[in-house]
Short mmCIF file of C-alpha atoms in Angstrom, two decimals:
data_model
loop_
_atom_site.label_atom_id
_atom_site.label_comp_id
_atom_site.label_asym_id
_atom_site.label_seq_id
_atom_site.Cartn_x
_atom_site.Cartn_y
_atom_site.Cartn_z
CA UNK X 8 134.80 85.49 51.54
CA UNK X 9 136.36 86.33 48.33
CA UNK X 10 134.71 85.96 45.39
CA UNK X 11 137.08 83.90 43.40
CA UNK X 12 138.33 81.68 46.23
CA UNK X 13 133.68 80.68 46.34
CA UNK X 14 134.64 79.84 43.02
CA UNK X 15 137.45 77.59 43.36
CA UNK X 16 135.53 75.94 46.08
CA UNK X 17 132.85 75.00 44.07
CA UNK X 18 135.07 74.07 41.49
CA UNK X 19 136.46 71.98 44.10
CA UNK X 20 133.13 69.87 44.64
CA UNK X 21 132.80 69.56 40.97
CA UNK X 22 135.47 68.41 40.00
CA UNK X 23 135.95 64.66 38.73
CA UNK X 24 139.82 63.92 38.80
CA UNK X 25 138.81 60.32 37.90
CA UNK X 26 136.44 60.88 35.12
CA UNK X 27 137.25 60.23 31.36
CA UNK X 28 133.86 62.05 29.93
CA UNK X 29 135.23 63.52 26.56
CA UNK X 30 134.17 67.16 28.14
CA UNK X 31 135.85 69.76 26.01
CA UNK X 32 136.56 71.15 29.61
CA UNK X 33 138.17 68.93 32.84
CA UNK X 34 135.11 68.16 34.70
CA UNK X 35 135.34 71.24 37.47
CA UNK X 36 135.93 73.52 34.36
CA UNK X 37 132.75 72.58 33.00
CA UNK X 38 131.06 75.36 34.38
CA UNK X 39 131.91 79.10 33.14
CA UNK X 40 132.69 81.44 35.52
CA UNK X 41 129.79 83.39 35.02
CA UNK X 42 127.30 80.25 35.80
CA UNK X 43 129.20 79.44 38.75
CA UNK X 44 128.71 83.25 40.22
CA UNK X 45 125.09 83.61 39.28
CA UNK X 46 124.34 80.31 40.82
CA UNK X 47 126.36 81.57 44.44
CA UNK X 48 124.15 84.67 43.69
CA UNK X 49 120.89 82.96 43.75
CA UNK X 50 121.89 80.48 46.57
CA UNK X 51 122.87 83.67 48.12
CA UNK X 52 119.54 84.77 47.97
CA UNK X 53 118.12 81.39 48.87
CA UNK X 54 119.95 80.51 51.98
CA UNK X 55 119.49 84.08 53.40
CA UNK X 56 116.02 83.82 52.92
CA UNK X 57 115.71 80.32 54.61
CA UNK X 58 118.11 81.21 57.38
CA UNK X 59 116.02 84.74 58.05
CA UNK X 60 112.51 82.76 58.73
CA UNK X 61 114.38 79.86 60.85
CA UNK X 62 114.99 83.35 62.62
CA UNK X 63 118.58 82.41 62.70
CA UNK X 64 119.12 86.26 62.35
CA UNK X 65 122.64 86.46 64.42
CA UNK X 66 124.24 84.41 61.29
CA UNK X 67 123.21 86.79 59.14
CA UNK X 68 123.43 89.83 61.15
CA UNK X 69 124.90 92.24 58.87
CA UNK X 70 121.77 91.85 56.56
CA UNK X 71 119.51 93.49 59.56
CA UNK X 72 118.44 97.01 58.64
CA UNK X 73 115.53 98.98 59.23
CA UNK X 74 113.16 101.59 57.41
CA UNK X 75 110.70 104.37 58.67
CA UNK X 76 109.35 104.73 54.83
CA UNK X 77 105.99 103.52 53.91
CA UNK X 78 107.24 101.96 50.58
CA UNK X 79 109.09 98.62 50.56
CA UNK X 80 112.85 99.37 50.13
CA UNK X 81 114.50 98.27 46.54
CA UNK X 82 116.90 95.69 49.26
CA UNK X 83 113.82 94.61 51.00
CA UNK X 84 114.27 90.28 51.28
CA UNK X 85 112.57 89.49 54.38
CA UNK X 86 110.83 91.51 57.26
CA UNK X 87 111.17 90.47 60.83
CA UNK X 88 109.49 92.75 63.02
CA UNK X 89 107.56 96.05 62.80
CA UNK X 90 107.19 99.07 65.40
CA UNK X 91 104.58 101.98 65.92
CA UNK X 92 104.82 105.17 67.34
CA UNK X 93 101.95 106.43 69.38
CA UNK X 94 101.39 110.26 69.27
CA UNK X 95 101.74 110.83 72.92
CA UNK X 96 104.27 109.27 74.33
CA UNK X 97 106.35 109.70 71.06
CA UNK X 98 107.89 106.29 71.99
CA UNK X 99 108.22 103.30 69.11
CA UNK X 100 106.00 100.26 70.29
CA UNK X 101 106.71 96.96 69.27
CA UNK X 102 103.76 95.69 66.56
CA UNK X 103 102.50 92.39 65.07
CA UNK X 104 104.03 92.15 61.75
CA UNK X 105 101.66 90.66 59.10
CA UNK X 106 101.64 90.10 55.53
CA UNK X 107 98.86 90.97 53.21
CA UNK X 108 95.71 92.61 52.87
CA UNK X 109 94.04 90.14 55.66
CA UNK X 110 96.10 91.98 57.85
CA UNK X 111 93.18 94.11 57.76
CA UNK X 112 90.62 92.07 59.21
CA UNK X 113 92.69 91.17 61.91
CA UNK X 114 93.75 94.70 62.91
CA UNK X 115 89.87 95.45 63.32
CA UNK X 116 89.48 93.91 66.48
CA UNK X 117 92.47 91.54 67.29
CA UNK X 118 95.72 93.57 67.84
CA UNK X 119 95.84 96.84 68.95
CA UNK X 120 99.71 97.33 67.17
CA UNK X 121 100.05 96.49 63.92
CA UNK X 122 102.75 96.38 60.62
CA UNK X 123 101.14 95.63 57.12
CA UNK X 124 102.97 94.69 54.29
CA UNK X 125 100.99 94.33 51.15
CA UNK X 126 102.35 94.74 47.66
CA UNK X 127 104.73 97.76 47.76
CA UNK X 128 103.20 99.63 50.63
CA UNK X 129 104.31 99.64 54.59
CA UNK X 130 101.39 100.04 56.44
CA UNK X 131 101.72 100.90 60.31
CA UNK X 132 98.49 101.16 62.03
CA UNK X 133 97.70 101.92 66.52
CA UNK X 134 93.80 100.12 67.09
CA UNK X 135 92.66 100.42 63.26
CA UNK X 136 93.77 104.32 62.42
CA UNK X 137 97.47 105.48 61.06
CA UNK X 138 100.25 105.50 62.89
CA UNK X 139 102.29 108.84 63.31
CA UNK X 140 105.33 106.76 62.68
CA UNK X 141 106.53 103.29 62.36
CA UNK X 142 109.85 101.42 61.66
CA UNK X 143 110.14 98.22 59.56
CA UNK X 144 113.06 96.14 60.25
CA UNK X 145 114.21 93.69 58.00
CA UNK X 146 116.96 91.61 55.99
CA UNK X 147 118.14 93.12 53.08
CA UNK X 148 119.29 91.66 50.00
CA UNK X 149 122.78 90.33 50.56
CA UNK X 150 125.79 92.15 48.25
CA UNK X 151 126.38 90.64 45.44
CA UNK X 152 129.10 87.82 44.81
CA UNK X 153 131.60 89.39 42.20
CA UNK X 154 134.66 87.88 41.07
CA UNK X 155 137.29 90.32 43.28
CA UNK X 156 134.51 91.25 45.75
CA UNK X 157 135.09 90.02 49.49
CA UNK X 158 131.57 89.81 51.20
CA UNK X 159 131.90 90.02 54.82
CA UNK X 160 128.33 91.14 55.85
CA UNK X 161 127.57 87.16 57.19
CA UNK X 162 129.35 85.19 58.97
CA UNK X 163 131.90 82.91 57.44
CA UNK X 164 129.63 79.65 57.64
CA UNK X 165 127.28 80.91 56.19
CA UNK X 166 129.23 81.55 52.91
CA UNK X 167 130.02 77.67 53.36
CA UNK X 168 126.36 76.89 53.05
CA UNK X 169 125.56 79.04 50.15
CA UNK X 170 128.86 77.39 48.39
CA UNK X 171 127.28 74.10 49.02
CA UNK X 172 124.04 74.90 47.65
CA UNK X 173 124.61 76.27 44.43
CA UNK X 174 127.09 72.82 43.90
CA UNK X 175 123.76 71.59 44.69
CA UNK X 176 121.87 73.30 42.11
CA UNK X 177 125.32 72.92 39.54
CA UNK X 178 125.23 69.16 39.86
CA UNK X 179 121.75 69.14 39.05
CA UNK X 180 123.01 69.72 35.10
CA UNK X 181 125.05 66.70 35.49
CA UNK X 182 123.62 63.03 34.80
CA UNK X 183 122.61 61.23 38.18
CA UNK X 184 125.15 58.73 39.27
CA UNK X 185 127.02 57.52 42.68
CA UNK X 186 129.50 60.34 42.75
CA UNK X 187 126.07 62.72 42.03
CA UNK X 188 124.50 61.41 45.08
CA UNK X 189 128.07 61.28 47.32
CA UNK X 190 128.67 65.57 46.52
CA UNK X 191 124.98 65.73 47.28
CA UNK X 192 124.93 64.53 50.25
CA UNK X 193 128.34 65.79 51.52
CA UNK X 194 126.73 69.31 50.44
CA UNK X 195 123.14 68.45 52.15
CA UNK X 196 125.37 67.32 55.28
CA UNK X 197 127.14 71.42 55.04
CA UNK X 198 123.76 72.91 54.57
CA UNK X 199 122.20 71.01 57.42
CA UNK X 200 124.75 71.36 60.05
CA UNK X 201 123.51 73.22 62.87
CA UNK X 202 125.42 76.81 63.41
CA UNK X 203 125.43 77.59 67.37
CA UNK X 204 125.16 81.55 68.04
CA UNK X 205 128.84 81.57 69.29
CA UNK X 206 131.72 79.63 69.42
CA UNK X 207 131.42 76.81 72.11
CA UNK X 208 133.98 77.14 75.05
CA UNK X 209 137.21 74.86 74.85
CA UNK X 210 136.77 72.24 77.57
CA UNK X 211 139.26 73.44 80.73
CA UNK X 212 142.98 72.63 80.10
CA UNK X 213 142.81 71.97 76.19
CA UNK X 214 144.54 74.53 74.00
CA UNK X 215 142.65 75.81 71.34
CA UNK O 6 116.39 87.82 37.89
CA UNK O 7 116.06 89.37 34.57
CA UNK O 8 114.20 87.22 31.69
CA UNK O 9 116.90 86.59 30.20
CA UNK O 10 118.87 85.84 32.93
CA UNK O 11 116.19 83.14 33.85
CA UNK O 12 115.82 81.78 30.32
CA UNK O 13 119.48 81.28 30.93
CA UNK O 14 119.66 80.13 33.81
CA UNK O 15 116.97 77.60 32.74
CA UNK O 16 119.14 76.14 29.74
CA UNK O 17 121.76 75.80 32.21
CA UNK O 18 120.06 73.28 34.36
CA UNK O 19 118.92 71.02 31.01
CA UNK O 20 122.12 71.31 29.20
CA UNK O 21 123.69 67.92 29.54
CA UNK O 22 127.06 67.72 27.91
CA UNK O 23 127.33 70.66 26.26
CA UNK O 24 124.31 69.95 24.27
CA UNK O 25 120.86 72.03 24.48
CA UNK O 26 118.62 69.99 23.00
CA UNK O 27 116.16 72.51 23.27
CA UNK O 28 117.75 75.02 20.77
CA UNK O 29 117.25 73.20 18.20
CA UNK O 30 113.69 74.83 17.60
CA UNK O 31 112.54 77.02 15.12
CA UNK O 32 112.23 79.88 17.71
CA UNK O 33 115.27 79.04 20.19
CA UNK O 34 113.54 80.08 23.78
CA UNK O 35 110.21 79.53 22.83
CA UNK O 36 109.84 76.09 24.70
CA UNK O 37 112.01 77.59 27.59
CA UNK O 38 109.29 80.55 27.69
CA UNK O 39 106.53 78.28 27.73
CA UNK O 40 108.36 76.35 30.23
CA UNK O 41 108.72 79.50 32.57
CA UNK O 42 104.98 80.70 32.45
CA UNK O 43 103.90 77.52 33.29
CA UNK O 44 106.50 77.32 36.24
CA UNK O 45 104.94 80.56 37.62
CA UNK O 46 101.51 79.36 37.62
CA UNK O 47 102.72 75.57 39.00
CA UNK O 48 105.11 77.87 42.13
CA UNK O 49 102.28 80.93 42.30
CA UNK O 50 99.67 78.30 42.98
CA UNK O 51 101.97 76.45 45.30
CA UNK O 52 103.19 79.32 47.57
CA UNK O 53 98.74 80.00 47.89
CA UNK O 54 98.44 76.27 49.27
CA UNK O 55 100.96 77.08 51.87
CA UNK O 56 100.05 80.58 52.59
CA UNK O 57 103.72 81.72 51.42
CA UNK O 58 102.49 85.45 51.17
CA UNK O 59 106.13 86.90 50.98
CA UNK O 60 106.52 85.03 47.78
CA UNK O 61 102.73 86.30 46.50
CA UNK O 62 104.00 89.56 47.43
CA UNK O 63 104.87 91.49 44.08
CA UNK O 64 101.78 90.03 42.94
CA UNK O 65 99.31 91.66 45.24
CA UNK O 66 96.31 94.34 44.19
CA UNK O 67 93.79 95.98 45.17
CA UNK O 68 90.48 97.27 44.22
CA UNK O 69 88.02 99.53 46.10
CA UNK O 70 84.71 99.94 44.32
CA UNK O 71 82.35 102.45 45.20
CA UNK O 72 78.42 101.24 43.70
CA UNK O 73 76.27 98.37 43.65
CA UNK O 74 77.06 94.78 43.15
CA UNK O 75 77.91 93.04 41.60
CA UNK O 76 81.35 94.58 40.83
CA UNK O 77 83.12 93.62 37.56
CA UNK O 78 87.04 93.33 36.84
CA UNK O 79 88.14 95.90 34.07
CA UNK O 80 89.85 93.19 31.77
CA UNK O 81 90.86 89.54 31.85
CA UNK O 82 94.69 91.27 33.05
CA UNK O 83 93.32 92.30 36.20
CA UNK O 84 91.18 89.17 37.35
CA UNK O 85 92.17 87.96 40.45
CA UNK O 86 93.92 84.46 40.76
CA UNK O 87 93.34 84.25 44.03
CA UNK O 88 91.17 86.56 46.55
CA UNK O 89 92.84 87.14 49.96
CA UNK O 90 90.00 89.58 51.07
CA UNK O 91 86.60 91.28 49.97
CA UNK O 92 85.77 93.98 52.66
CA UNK O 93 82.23 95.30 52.33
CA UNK O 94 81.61 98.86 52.15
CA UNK O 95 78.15 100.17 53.75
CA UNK O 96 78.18 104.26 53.99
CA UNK O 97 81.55 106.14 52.97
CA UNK O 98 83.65 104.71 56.37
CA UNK O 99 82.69 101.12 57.53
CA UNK O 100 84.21 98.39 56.45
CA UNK O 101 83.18 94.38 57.06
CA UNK O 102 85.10 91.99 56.44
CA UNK O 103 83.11 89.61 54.14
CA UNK O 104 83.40 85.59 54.14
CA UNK O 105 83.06 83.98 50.42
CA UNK O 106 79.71 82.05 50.07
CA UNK O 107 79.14 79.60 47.03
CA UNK O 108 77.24 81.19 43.89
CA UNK O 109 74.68 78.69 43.95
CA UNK O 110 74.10 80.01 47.52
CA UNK O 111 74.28 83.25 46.25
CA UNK O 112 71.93 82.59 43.72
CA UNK O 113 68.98 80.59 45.67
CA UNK O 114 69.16 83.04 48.61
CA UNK O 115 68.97 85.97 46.56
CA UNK O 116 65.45 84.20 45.36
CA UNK O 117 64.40 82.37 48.45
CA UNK O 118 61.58 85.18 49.28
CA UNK O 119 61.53 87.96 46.85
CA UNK O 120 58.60 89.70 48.12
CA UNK O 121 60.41 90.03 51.37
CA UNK O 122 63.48 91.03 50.24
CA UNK O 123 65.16 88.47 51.43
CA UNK O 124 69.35 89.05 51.19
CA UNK O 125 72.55 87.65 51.99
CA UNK O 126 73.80 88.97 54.89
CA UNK O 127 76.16 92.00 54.27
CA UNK O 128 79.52 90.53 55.29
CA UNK O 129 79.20 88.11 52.93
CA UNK O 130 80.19 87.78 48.99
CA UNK O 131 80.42 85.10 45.74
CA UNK O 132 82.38 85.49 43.11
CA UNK O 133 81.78 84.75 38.96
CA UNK O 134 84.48 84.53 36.89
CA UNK O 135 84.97 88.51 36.64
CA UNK O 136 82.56 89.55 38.65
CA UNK O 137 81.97 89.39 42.40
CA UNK O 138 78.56 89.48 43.92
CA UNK O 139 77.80 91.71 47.30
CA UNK O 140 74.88 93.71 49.52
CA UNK O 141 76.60 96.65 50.27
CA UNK O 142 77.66 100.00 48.63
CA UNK O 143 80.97 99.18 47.06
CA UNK O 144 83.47 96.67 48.19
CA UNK O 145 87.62 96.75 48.72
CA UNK O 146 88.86 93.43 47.41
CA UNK O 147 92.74 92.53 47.79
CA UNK O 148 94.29 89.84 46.27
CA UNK O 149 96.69 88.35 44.06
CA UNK O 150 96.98 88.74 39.56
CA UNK O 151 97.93 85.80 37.71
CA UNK O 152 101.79 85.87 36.84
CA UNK O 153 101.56 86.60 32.76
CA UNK O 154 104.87 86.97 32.20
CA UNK O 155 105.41 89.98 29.43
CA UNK O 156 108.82 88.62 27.15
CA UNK O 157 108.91 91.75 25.03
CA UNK O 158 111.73 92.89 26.74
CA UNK O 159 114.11 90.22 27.95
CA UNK O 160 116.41 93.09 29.79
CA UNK O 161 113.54 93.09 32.30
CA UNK O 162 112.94 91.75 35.53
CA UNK O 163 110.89 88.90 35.42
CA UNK O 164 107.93 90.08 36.30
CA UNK O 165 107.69 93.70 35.56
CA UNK O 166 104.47 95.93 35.93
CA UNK O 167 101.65 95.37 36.81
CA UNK O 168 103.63 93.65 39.09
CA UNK O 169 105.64 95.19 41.93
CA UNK O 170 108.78 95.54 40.09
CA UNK O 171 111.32 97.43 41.97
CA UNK O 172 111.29 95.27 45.07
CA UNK O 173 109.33 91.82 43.86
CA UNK O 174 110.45 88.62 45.61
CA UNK O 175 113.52 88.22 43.52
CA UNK O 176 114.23 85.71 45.31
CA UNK O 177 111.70 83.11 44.68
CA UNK O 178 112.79 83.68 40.72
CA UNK O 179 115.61 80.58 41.33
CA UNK O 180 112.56 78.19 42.04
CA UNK O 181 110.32 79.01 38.84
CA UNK O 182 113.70 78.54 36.78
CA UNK O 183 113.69 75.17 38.82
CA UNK O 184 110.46 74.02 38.07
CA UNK O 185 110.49 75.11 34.79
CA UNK O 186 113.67 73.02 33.79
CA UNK O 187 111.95 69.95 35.66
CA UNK O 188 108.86 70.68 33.16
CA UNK O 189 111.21 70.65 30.26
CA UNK O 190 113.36 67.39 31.86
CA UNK O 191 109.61 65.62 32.36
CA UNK O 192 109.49 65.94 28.44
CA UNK O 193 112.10 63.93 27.65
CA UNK O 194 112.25 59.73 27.91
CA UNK O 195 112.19 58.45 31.48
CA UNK O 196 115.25 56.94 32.58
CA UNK O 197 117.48 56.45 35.32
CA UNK O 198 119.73 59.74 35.61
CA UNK O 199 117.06 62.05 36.77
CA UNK O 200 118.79 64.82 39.29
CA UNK O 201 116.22 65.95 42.35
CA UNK O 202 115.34 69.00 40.23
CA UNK O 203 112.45 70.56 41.63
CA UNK O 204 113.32 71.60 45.26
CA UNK O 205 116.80 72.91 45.52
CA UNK O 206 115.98 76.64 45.31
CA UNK O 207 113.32 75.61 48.15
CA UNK O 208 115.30 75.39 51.08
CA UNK O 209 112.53 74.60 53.12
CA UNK O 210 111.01 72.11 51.68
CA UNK O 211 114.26 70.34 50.51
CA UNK O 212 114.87 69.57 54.38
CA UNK O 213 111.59 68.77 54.85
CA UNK O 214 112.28 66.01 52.07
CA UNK O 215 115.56 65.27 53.33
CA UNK O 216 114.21 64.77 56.52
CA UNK O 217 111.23 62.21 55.30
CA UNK O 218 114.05 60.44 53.59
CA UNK O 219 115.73 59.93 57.33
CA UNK O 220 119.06 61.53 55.48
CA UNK O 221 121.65 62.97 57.99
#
């Protein structure tokens, strides 16, 4: 998706062709530029994150990376599952990923596999003691949204549910009336809508 | 998010018509700042009732404490808002896991028989504002530092050290610019044209809501 063509969609959703508001600006040129890309930035951010704990990790594939550090990676968003490597076999083992310090108490006695994050630290751990070597694998933060950029990482409908949440969040500057609550919900209805993990088949003898 | 960015990003949301009716102040952001800090206690206390610890993240520390109890927080900075664990040390390697008891448990055990010795049991601790109590010989206690925001420098992230800085939860920085613009909206005469402010940055719980409302 190219960055200016986000724009001009939002633009699209915001604009009022009927309104006669004195606005020094037409209604969809209300917002600047720059608010309009730092709100897709943040719903960027926002939608990735919702869409990566719905584990709905094949629309957002290009995001999935993984680490072998111990320190959380400047990209880190959201971790999804954690591996350990045993000293003999040198083989990685799939771990229970937790977050915090608790992880601790649980490690003790309840798992025998285990990936910590706390604070800024990566912590992979086989029945209590240190692993030789783990691997974290996670989203990463998405690229940004830039003006000329074109962001191909997700897929395509994905970029139309970040669009339609920061309209969301745009509108919210805007007094509440019924053509408030009709974008709303047209933009709820694009944020809600149900992505399948591939394209459904075309029923026998239609033409696509 | 830097400060800056939010503070912005925060007049953005209550700017209606062009007009920011909170720069007309002596100092222009200080409402909007005020408006912020509270936001990141409201959110930081929020994410804790639902167990959100990827959003706690960049506020997590720890302490390990070798010595008697009860052990004391360095300054007011450092206090914990909220403890996720107390292990109890006893020798140099084991660790317990300790449950929190109430102080005036604490307190009327510690007393029950003195000539006895009578004790809490080991795996378990209380804590006074500061301080927490233990029997043991030094504790490791992990949890989470209340989210002072530092505005010295607005080029910042939001929450810059103490805090884990380089890779904090940036985003969960969209929903304390959300709440804090609802704080500043609440201000203002109740009428009609109130936008659902408050849960757009919150994915999750704006379909939650959605769905309660039996929309789409």
């Amino acid at each position: 998706m190219l960055g200016s063509v986000a724009i001009d969609r939002v633009r699209v959703f915001l604009d009022d062709p009927a309104s006669t508001t004195p606005y020094a600006h037409k209604m969809g040129e209300y917002w600047s530029e720059a608010q309009i890309l730092f709100a897709l930035n943040q719903s960027q951010l926002a939608v990735v994150v919702w869409l990566a704990r719905k584990r709905q990790t094949y629309l957002i594939s290009g995001l999935l990376t993984s680490t072998t550090a111990t320190t959380v990676p400047t990209n880190f968003l959201v971790a999804t599952s954690g591996e350990c490597r045993e000293t003999s076999p040198a083989v990685l083992r799939p771990a229970t990923l937790m977050v915090g310090w608790s992880a601790l108490d649980f490690y003790l006695n309840q798992h025998r596999f285990i990936t910590a994050i706390y604070g800024e630290t990566i912590d992979y751990r086989i029945n209590g003691s240190a692993a030789a070597a783990g691997k974290l694998w996670y989203i990463r933060k998405p690229t940004a949204i830039t003006n000329a950029s074109t962001n191909t990482e997700m897929d395509d409908r994905v970029y139309d549910k970040i669009i339609a949440h920061a309209v969301c969040a745009l509108m919210c500057k805007d007094v509440l009336d019924k053509r408030f609550q009709d974008v709303f919900s047209e933009c709820m209805r694009v944020l809600q809508s149900e992505v399948p993990h591939h394209y459904p088949q075309l029923d026998e003898g239609m033409k696509a | 998010m830097t400060k800056q960015e939010a503070i912005d990003f925060v007049r953005m949301f209550i700017d209606e018509s062009g007009v920011e009716f909170v720069g007309t102040l002596v100092d222009a952001q200080s409402d909007v700042k005020r408006a912020l800090q509270e936001a990141s206690y409201d959110k930081v206390r929020e994410w804790w009732a639902r167990g959100d610890k990827e959003a706690l993240r960049p506020f997590w520390k720890q302490e390990t404490y070798t010595g008697a109890s009860p052990y004391s927080f360095a300054s007011y900075a450092v206090q914990p808002m909220f403890i996720e664990t107390v292990q109890v040390r006893v020798g140099s390697d084991v660790r317990y896991p300790a449950k929190q008891t109430t102080l005036e448990l604490w307190t009327q055990w510690q007393a029950a028989n003195p000539l006895m010795g009578a004790r809490v049991g080991s795996a378990e601790y209380a804590y006074k504002e500061g301080q927490i109590f233990f029997v043991g010989d030094g504790i490791v206690v992990s949890y989470y530092l209340k989210p002072d925001i530092d505005w010295t420098n607005l080029a910042l992230e939001l929450f810059n050290p103490p805090y884990v800085a380089t890779s904090g939860a940036a985003w969960t920085h969209a929903q304390i610019c959300e709440r804090a613009a609802q704080i500043l909206m609440s201000r203002q005469p109740l009428d009609e044209d109130r936008v659902p402010l408050g849960v757009i940055y919150d994915i999750e719980r704006l379909m939650s809501q959605q769905a309660e409302r039996g929309a789409a």
